[in-house]
């Protein structure tokens, strides 16, 4: 058993480094834990705060308890979804905070840890009385899902030999550990295996679960956001591939063909002491029949669902489970399709359109052992915490995205009138990186950061053990936008900034119909157009897409001074693209890209609701907690559709309220220490 972990309290008192130990009623403990309990308390020393847990009438955990404590947990498996949904229901139903905490502590010691953390996190995010709660820092609780397995043996050695935590050296995770350069795809492993990106993906799926109590699933435009967030992941991945001389992601369109991309994750499961299964190159998908996982389906099922979805798109309507026709409308159609394709429990007809995207994950995740003859569990594609590590994730999602694009191709193009903002003209656009010799140059490099492994280890070191990992970073920069406003009165504009590749793989200028799907959203924000002429300046760190660096790595670096009240307040808002991955790597010679800005009429785009919602600073991909998506336009506007006739390049697409600027992204191949830390003391 992994030592019982402190639960992250939905209370203000749970801050900073403070460890919390629960005084738990003895009936809550398993027999083994009764023996271990003194040891657990020792682990956190006298500094720990002790909190007594109220004894309540214990909830019936028999259904979530059906999952073996040592099993892997996958939301993609219908059986596991059922158990998780049940547990979320139990947590949501606890009458007050004390009862919720009590139930959580009890569940923590009796249930599968992955299942527990998932359901507990969803409940924390959705209960009214836990608005200010901290989410468990997943990367620390389950480091095995983020760092290579070999590290744990080294961590054990370090803690056994260096007893004083102050003297311990961080254990360096090599930047390249999952493959060598013989594998072309490895060139973009730094993106796929990035800690912040994988944490974002896990958080996104926590905020937008597809199977949970109805009022949790039914969120404003959640189907559309499923499409848009994953579309943007692909756009970003493709820019990253162009940066590295790779071609765009190929759709996994034929389920019968061998998959050339292999993936060997080198992650260990600390729960079951097994390694995560790999997938060899050229593996073929098969029908799945795994009794133990209560899952059985044929590849033909996925193909049949796909065909029905295409049929619905081409006829412009879906058939509901009541047998009614429901039109795929210009604005709402993509949202309905999102729920159908993913699918979520609010799909209008799961019997007809099935569960396509989720079952694709399963078919791929079990491709190494489709009938369980080798008693192997699922690969990384079976878990939203790890799926983005695998090259095939992008191939599958490129296929899924193309179905959405097929729908978008049926919609009327935006007319010039719909794009224009009469009286508003953008006359200049520039980015400036402090210290750069020229404008319109962006710079990337490697940076190191530390995470504390000690919470997640299956033995109990005293004090932290740090793993040092390397990630992409860029110099912060500023946008400068020149605007003329000849309209009368005070007007507000919505500034939309995108970045896209200028050339395709062959070096030819991009055609609009291709380029639009590669446009990466960088920022979106309202401005007052109060003067006739004005210059809007905006820092890259303000992006509506990203969460700040500190939040991605919150708690990862215990040596960092506590972030202060403001950070605290945002502490649980873990959904958001990591700021350090805002722009693609570029290349040593410089990757040519196009920066695009548009100012649309905010009076038409704004959603009337208070703007001070929680977690509203990464709303582009994550929405705003408890509120409507803060933009009336279709997500991805104005690039969500093909252009009007006669427009084949971005330049001819422009109306007066838009502007494009060529920029160059230069990669500087060096490793820098995190701010405020000195890496030179360590010779790893
Ligand atoms: Cu996020 Cu396929 O939806 O992993």
mmCIF file of C-alpha atoms in Angstrom, residues 334-607:
data_model
loop_
_atom_site.group_PDB
_atom_site.id
_atom_site.type_symbol
_atom_site.label_atom_id
_atom_site.label_comp_id
_atom_site.label_asym_id
_atom_site.label_seq_id
_atom_site.Cartn_x
_atom_site.Cartn_y
_atom_site.Cartn_z
ATOM 1 C CA UNK A 334 -20.995 21.803 -33.568
ATOM 2 C CA UNK A 335 -21.952 21.566 -29.889
ATOM 3 C CA UNK A 336 -24.382 18.722 -30.571
ATOM 4 C CA UNK A 337 -21.759 16.987 -32.692
ATOM 5 C CA UNK A 338 -19.212 17.326 -29.891
ATOM 6 C CA UNK A 339 -21.493 15.465 -27.528
ATOM 7 C CA UNK A 340 -22.165 12.824 -30.165
ATOM 8 C CA UNK A 341 -18.594 12.294 -31.262
ATOM 9 C CA UNK A 342 -16.865 12.339 -27.892
ATOM 10 C CA UNK A 343 -19.462 11.010 -26.770
ATOM 11 C CA UNK A 344 -20.966 12.416 -23.582
ATOM 12 C CA UNK A 345 -24.048 11.310 -21.706
ATOM 13 C CA UNK A 346 -25.900 14.251 -23.213
ATOM 14 C CA UNK A 347 -25.453 12.868 -26.708
ATOM 15 C CA UNK A 348 -28.900 13.023 -28.313
ATOM 16 C CA UNK A 349 -28.667 9.381 -29.371
ATOM 17 C CA UNK A 350 -25.966 7.109 -28.047
ATOM 18 C CA UNK A 351 -27.674 3.996 -29.373
ATOM 19 C CA UNK A 352 -27.355 5.293 -32.928
ATOM 20 C CA UNK A 353 -24.121 7.311 -32.876
ATOM 21 C CA UNK A 354 -22.365 5.314 -30.216
ATOM 22 C CA UNK A 355 -19.250 6.326 -28.370
ATOM 23 C CA UNK A 356 -16.804 6.838 -31.190
ATOM 24 C CA UNK A 357 -13.921 8.914 -29.892
ATOM 25 C CA UNK A 358 -13.820 7.202 -26.481
ATOM 26 C CA UNK A 359 -13.852 3.726 -28.027
ATOM 27 C CA UNK A 360 -11.059 4.765 -30.368
ATOM 28 C CA UNK A 361 -8.994 5.544 -27.286
ATOM 29 C CA UNK A 362 -9.827 2.097 -25.905
ATOM 30 C CA UNK A 363 -9.089 0.212 -29.138
ATOM 31 C CA UNK A 364 -5.692 1.883 -29.331
ATOM 32 C CA UNK A 365 -4.990 1.535 -25.601
ATOM 33 C CA UNK A 366 -5.557 -2.237 -25.740
ATOM 34 C CA UNK A 367 -4.025 -2.887 -29.147
ATOM 35 C CA UNK A 368 -1.107 -4.743 -27.538
ATOM 36 C CA UNK A 369 -3.474 -7.171 -25.778
ATOM 37 C CA UNK A 370 -6.982 -6.892 -27.219
ATOM 38 C CA UNK A 371 -8.353 -10.065 -25.636
ATOM 39 C CA UNK A 372 -6.371 -9.924 -22.426
ATOM 40 C CA UNK A 373 -4.517 -13.150 -23.153
ATOM 41 C CA UNK A 374 -1.339 -11.600 -21.781
ATOM 42 C CA UNK A 375 -3.103 -10.093 -18.759
ATOM 43 C CA UNK A 376 -1.793 -6.653 -19.648
ATOM 44 C CA UNK A 377 -3.603 -3.467 -18.771
ATOM 45 C CA UNK A 378 -4.201 -0.491 -21.079
ATOM 46 C CA UNK A 379 -1.505 1.739 -22.555
ATOM 47 C CA UNK A 380 -1.217 5.508 -22.093
ATOM 48 C CA UNK A 381 -4.056 6.225 -24.544
ATOM 49 C CA UNK A 382 -6.433 4.753 -21.978
ATOM 50 C CA UNK A 383 -5.986 7.557 -19.474
ATOM 51 C CA UNK A 384 -6.502 11.288 -19.958
ATOM 52 C CA UNK A 385 -3.544 11.953 -17.653
ATOM 53 C CA UNK A 386 -1.131 10.225 -20.006
ATOM 54 C CA UNK A 387 -2.788 10.056 -23.448
ATOM 55 C CA UNK A 388 -1.090 13.119 -24.910
ATOM 56 C CA UNK A 389 2.338 11.475 -24.569
ATOM 57 C CA UNK A 390 1.649 9.071 -27.410
ATOM 58 C CA UNK A 391 2.076 10.155 -31.072
ATOM 59 C CA UNK A 392 -1.046 8.201 -31.954
ATOM 60 C CA UNK A 393 -3.135 10.524 -29.749
ATOM 61 C CA UNK A 394 -2.662 13.259 -32.338
ATOM 62 C CA UNK A 395 -3.388 10.944 -35.239
ATOM 63 C CA UNK A 396 -6.636 9.826 -33.628
ATOM 64 C CA UNK A 397 -7.642 13.360 -32.747
ATOM 65 C CA UNK A 398 -6.740 14.577 -36.249
ATOM 66 C CA UNK A 399 -9.263 12.068 -37.544
ATOM 67 C CA UNK A 400 -11.832 13.197 -34.968
ATOM 68 C CA UNK A 401 -11.183 16.853 -35.781
ATOM 69 C CA UNK A 402 -11.692 16.274 -39.470
ATOM 70 C CA UNK A 403 -15.240 15.101 -38.772
ATOM 71 C CA UNK A 404 -15.941 18.437 -37.082
ATOM 72 C CA UNK A 405 -14.297 20.197 -40.032
ATOM 73 C CA UNK A 406 -16.568 18.287 -42.386
ATOM 74 C CA UNK A 407 -19.501 19.886 -40.581
ATOM 75 C CA UNK A 408 -17.838 23.303 -40.635
ATOM 76 C CA UNK A 409 -17.326 22.954 -44.389
ATOM 77 C CA UNK A 410 -21.107 22.741 -44.804
ATOM 78 C CA UNK A 411 -21.629 26.159 -43.163
ATOM 79 C CA UNK A 412 -21.848 29.427 -45.110
ATOM 80 C CA UNK A 413 -18.609 31.417 -45.189
ATOM 81 C CA UNK A 414 -18.473 34.655 -43.210
ATOM 82 C CA UNK A 415 -19.302 37.602 -45.428
ATOM 83 C CA UNK A 416 -17.080 40.665 -45.396
ATOM 84 C CA UNK A 417 -19.848 42.411 -43.506
ATOM 85 C CA UNK A 418 -19.855 39.780 -40.788
ATOM 86 C CA UNK A 419 -16.117 40.124 -40.356
ATOM 87 C CA UNK A 420 -15.846 43.887 -40.518
ATOM 88 C CA UNK A 421 -16.162 46.358 -37.640
ATOM 89 C CA UNK A 422 -17.182 49.557 -39.449
ATOM 90 C CA UNK A 423 -15.088 52.543 -38.450
ATOM 91 C CA UNK A 424 -12.374 50.485 -36.810
ATOM 92 C CA UNK A 425 -9.115 50.034 -38.602
ATOM 93 C CA UNK A 426 -6.009 48.202 -37.454
ATOM 94 C CA UNK A 427 -3.033 49.942 -39.010
ATOM 95 C CA UNK A 428 -0.109 48.223 -37.349
ATOM 96 C CA UNK A 429 0.957 45.180 -35.377
ATOM 97 C CA UNK A 430 4.289 44.431 -33.800
ATOM 98 C CA UNK A 431 5.711 42.128 -31.164
ATOM 99 C CA UNK A 432 8.656 43.139 -29.051
ATOM 100 C CA UNK A 433 10.882 40.914 -26.973
ATOM 101 C CA UNK A 434 12.882 42.887 -24.415
ATOM 102 C CA UNK A 435 16.585 42.699 -25.286
ATOM 103 C CA UNK A 436 15.989 41.646 -28.899
ATOM 104 C CA UNK A 437 17.651 43.676 -31.620
ATOM 105 C CA UNK A 438 14.653 43.708 -33.909
ATOM 106 C CA UNK A 439 10.897 43.706 -33.458
ATOM 107 C CA UNK A 440 8.868 40.687 -34.511
ATOM 108 C CA UNK A 441 11.309 38.111 -33.240
ATOM 109 C CA UNK A 442 10.336 35.544 -30.643
ATOM 110 C CA UNK A 443 12.837 33.414 -28.731
ATOM 111 C CA UNK A 444 12.577 29.963 -27.217
ATOM 112 C CA UNK A 445 15.024 27.935 -25.118
ATOM 113 C CA UNK A 446 15.070 25.105 -22.569
ATOM 114 C CA UNK A 447 14.413 25.702 -18.929
ATOM 115 C CA UNK A 448 14.681 23.454 -15.898
ATOM 116 C CA UNK A 449 12.282 23.097 -13.038
ATOM 117 C CA UNK A 450 11.965 20.863 -9.998
ATOM 118 C CA UNK A 451 9.098 18.821 -8.706
ATOM 119 C CA UNK A 452 8.808 17.160 -5.352
ATOM 120 C CA UNK A 453 8.315 13.434 -5.679
ATOM 121 C CA UNK A 454 8.026 12.617 -2.012
ATOM 122 C CA UNK A 455 4.259 12.669 -1.741
ATOM 123 C CA UNK A 456 3.813 10.175 -4.484
ATOM 124 C CA UNK A 457 6.458 7.637 -3.595
ATOM 125 C CA UNK A 458 5.594 4.180 -2.387
ATOM 126 C CA UNK A 459 8.003 4.518 0.508
ATOM 127 C CA UNK A 460 8.168 7.283 3.008
ATOM 128 C CA UNK A 461 11.133 9.599 2.860
ATOM 129 C CA UNK A 462 11.412 12.404 5.357
ATOM 130 C CA UNK A 463 11.358 15.702 3.526
ATOM 131 C CA UNK A 464 11.241 16.410 -0.171
ATOM 132 C CA UNK A 465 12.991 14.577 -2.986
ATOM 133 C CA UNK A 466 13.193 16.661 -6.115
ATOM 134 C CA UNK A 467 13.132 15.553 -9.700
ATOM 135 C CA UNK A 468 14.569 18.064 -12.120
ATOM 136 C CA UNK A 469 12.942 18.160 -15.528
ATOM 137 C CA UNK A 470 13.523 20.235 -18.636
ATOM 138 C CA UNK A 471 10.831 21.979 -20.616
ATOM 139 C CA UNK A 472 10.493 24.476 -23.433
ATOM 140 C CA UNK A 473 10.276 28.146 -22.470
ATOM 141 C CA UNK A 474 10.201 31.458 -24.326
ATOM 142 C CA UNK A 475 11.108 35.052 -23.583
ATOM 143 C CA UNK A 476 8.022 37.016 -22.598
ATOM 144 C CA UNK A 477 7.044 39.561 -25.235
ATOM 145 C CA UNK A 478 4.583 42.397 -25.838
ATOM 146 C CA UNK A 479 2.053 42.987 -28.601
ATOM 147 C CA UNK A 480 1.635 46.492 -29.921
ATOM 148 C CA UNK A 481 -1.488 47.132 -31.977
ATOM 149 C CA UNK A 482 -2.269 50.450 -33.673
ATOM 150 C CA UNK A 483 -5.955 51.190 -34.056
ATOM 151 C CA UNK A 484 -7.969 53.989 -35.646
ATOM 152 C CA UNK A 485 -11.552 54.478 -34.608
ATOM 153 C CA UNK A 486 -13.715 56.808 -36.687
ATOM 154 C CA UNK A 487 -17.006 55.521 -35.332
ATOM 155 C CA UNK A 488 -19.016 57.739 -33.043
ATOM 156 C CA UNK A 489 -19.163 57.396 -29.278
ATOM 157 C CA UNK A 490 -17.396 55.004 -26.974
ATOM 158 C CA UNK A 491 -17.044 51.601 -28.494
ATOM 159 C CA UNK A 492 -15.521 48.373 -27.320
ATOM 160 C CA UNK A 493 -13.611 45.913 -29.385
ATOM 161 C CA UNK A 494 -12.738 42.267 -28.844
ATOM 162 C CA UNK A 495 -9.097 41.712 -29.753
ATOM 163 C CA UNK A 496 -8.361 38.234 -31.136
ATOM 164 C CA UNK A 497 -4.747 37.223 -31.680
ATOM 165 C CA UNK A 498 -3.627 34.102 -33.546
ATOM 166 C CA UNK A 499 -0.341 32.684 -34.766
ATOM 167 C CA UNK A 500 0.023 30.404 -37.759
ATOM 168 C CA UNK A 501 2.701 28.926 -39.987
ATOM 169 C CA UNK A 502 3.551 30.959 -43.068
ATOM 170 C CA UNK A 503 4.746 28.098 -45.252
ATOM 171 C CA UNK A 504 3.720 24.500 -45.606
ATOM 172 C CA UNK A 505 6.037 21.472 -45.460
ATOM 173 C CA UNK A 506 7.325 22.075 -48.966
ATOM 174 C CA UNK A 507 8.045 25.721 -48.303
ATOM 175 C CA UNK A 508 5.079 26.918 -50.342
ATOM 176 C CA UNK A 509 2.911 29.746 -48.963
ATOM 177 C CA UNK A 510 -0.070 28.408 -47.097
ATOM 178 C CA UNK A 511 -3.490 28.358 -48.668
ATOM 179 C CA UNK A 512 -6.240 29.790 -46.484
ATOM 180 C CA UNK A 513 -8.221 26.581 -46.345
ATOM 181 C CA UNK A 514 -5.195 24.774 -44.865
ATOM 182 C CA UNK A 515 -3.797 27.605 -42.829
ATOM 183 C CA UNK A 516 -7.030 28.309 -40.978
ATOM 184 C CA UNK A 517 -6.847 24.913 -39.237
ATOM 185 C CA UNK A 518 -3.266 25.634 -38.148
ATOM 186 C CA UNK A 519 -4.070 28.996 -36.540
ATOM 187 C CA UNK A 520 -3.200 28.900 -32.866
ATOM 188 C CA UNK A 521 -5.096 31.211 -30.533
ATOM 189 C CA UNK A 522 -2.677 33.280 -28.450
ATOM 190 C CA UNK A 523 -4.964 35.762 -26.725
ATOM 191 C CA UNK A 524 -8.406 37.352 -26.672
ATOM 192 C CA UNK A 525 -9.440 40.387 -24.649
ATOM 193 C CA UNK A 526 -11.861 43.341 -24.720
ATOM 194 C CA UNK A 527 -10.587 46.912 -25.175
ATOM 195 C CA UNK A 528 -12.085 50.350 -24.909
ATOM 196 C CA UNK A 529 -11.759 52.186 -28.178
ATOM 197 C CA UNK A 530 -11.913 55.597 -26.595
ATOM 198 C CA UNK A 531 -9.663 57.630 -28.872
ATOM 199 C CA UNK A 532 -9.462 58.191 -32.557
ATOM 200 C CA UNK A 533 -5.977 56.783 -32.623
ATOM 201 C CA UNK A 534 -4.556 54.516 -30.034
ATOM 202 C CA UNK A 535 -1.901 51.932 -29.405
ATOM 203 C CA UNK A 536 -2.895 48.838 -27.501
ATOM 204 C CA UNK A 537 -0.094 47.169 -25.613
ATOM 205 C CA UNK A 538 -0.512 43.730 -24.147
ATOM 206 C CA UNK A 539 1.963 41.411 -22.475
ATOM 207 C CA UNK A 540 2.201 37.775 -23.590
ATOM 208 C CA UNK A 541 1.844 36.622 -19.992
ATOM 209 C CA UNK A 542 -1.709 38.010 -19.895
ATOM 210 C CA UNK A 543 -2.904 35.437 -22.440
ATOM 211 C CA UNK A 544 -6.499 34.219 -22.182
ATOM 212 C CA UNK A 545 -5.273 30.792 -23.254
ATOM 213 C CA UNK A 546 -2.676 30.118 -20.606
ATOM 214 C CA UNK A 547 -2.278 29.801 -16.892
ATOM 215 C CA UNK A 548 0.831 31.307 -15.347
ATOM 216 C CA UNK A 549 3.941 29.293 -14.999
ATOM 217 C CA UNK A 550 3.637 29.299 -11.207
ATOM 218 C CA UNK A 551 0.228 27.708 -11.342
ATOM 219 C CA UNK A 552 1.230 24.890 -13.628
ATOM 220 C CA UNK A 553 4.094 24.122 -11.297
ATOM 221 C CA UNK A 554 2.304 25.073 -8.103
ATOM 222 C CA UNK A 555 3.478 22.947 -5.217
ATOM 223 C CA UNK A 556 6.063 21.386 -7.431
ATOM 224 C CA UNK A 557 8.752 23.514 -5.991
ATOM 225 C CA UNK A 558 8.494 23.665 -2.243
ATOM 226 C CA UNK A 559 11.522 25.913 -2.000
ATOM 227 C CA UNK A 560 9.681 28.649 -3.754
ATOM 228 C CA UNK A 561 8.164 31.129 -1.333
ATOM 229 C CA UNK A 562 4.414 30.848 -1.068
ATOM 230 C CA UNK A 563 2.752 32.729 -3.880
ATOM 231 C CA UNK A 564 0.812 35.232 -1.813
ATOM 232 C CA UNK A 565 -2.877 35.828 -1.570
ATOM 233 C CA UNK A 566 -3.559 36.292 -5.225
ATOM 234 C CA UNK A 567 -2.036 33.019 -6.246
ATOM 235 C CA UNK A 568 -3.840 31.306 -3.428
ATOM 236 C CA UNK A 569 -7.146 32.501 -4.685
ATOM 237 C CA UNK A 570 -6.565 31.013 -8.094
ATOM 238 C CA UNK A 571 -5.016 27.948 -6.721
ATOM 239 C CA UNK A 572 -7.457 25.394 -7.944
ATOM 240 C CA UNK A 573 -7.812 26.727 -11.449
ATOM 241 C CA UNK A 574 -5.504 24.176 -12.954
ATOM 242 C CA UNK A 575 -7.182 24.130 -16.358
ATOM 243 C CA UNK A 576 -5.287 26.232 -18.873
ATOM 244 C CA UNK A 577 -2.575 25.834 -21.447
ATOM 245 C CA UNK A 578 0.801 26.171 -19.714
ATOM 246 C CA UNK A 579 2.311 29.597 -20.287
ATOM 247 C CA UNK A 580 5.707 28.060 -21.038
ATOM 248 C CA UNK A 581 4.203 26.385 -24.127
ATOM 249 C CA UNK A 582 2.431 29.482 -25.469
ATOM 250 C CA UNK A 583 4.484 29.587 -28.638
ATOM 251 C CA UNK A 584 6.062 26.765 -30.633
ATOM 252 C CA UNK A 585 9.742 25.991 -30.469
ATOM 253 C CA UNK A 586 10.625 27.452 -33.834
ATOM 254 C CA UNK A 587 14.085 26.610 -35.131
ATOM 255 C CA UNK A 588 17.706 27.692 -34.863
ATOM 256 C CA UNK A 589 17.535 29.438 -38.245
ATOM 257 C CA UNK A 590 14.142 30.889 -37.318
ATOM 258 C CA UNK A 591 10.698 29.582 -38.181
ATOM 259 C CA UNK A 592 8.658 31.996 -40.278
ATOM 260 C CA UNK A 593 5.196 32.511 -38.941
ATOM 261 C CA UNK A 594 2.293 34.906 -39.319
ATOM 262 C CA UNK A 595 0.787 36.807 -36.453
ATOM 263 C CA UNK A 596 -2.827 37.791 -36.966
ATOM 264 C CA UNK A 597 -4.948 40.270 -35.076
ATOM 265 C CA UNK A 598 -8.617 41.074 -35.454
ATOM 266 C CA UNK A 599 -10.736 43.544 -33.500
ATOM 267 C CA UNK A 600 -14.393 42.610 -33.616
ATOM 268 C CA UNK A 601 -17.394 44.499 -32.262
ATOM 269 C CA UNK A 602 -17.574 43.615 -28.581
ATOM 270 C CA UNK A 603 -21.189 44.727 -28.322
ATOM 271 C CA UNK A 604 -22.079 41.763 -30.526
ATOM 272 C CA UNK A 605 -19.675 39.266 -28.973
ATOM 273 C CA UNK A 606 -20.050 39.981 -25.296
ATOM 274 C CA UNK A 607 -21.959 37.672 -23.006
#
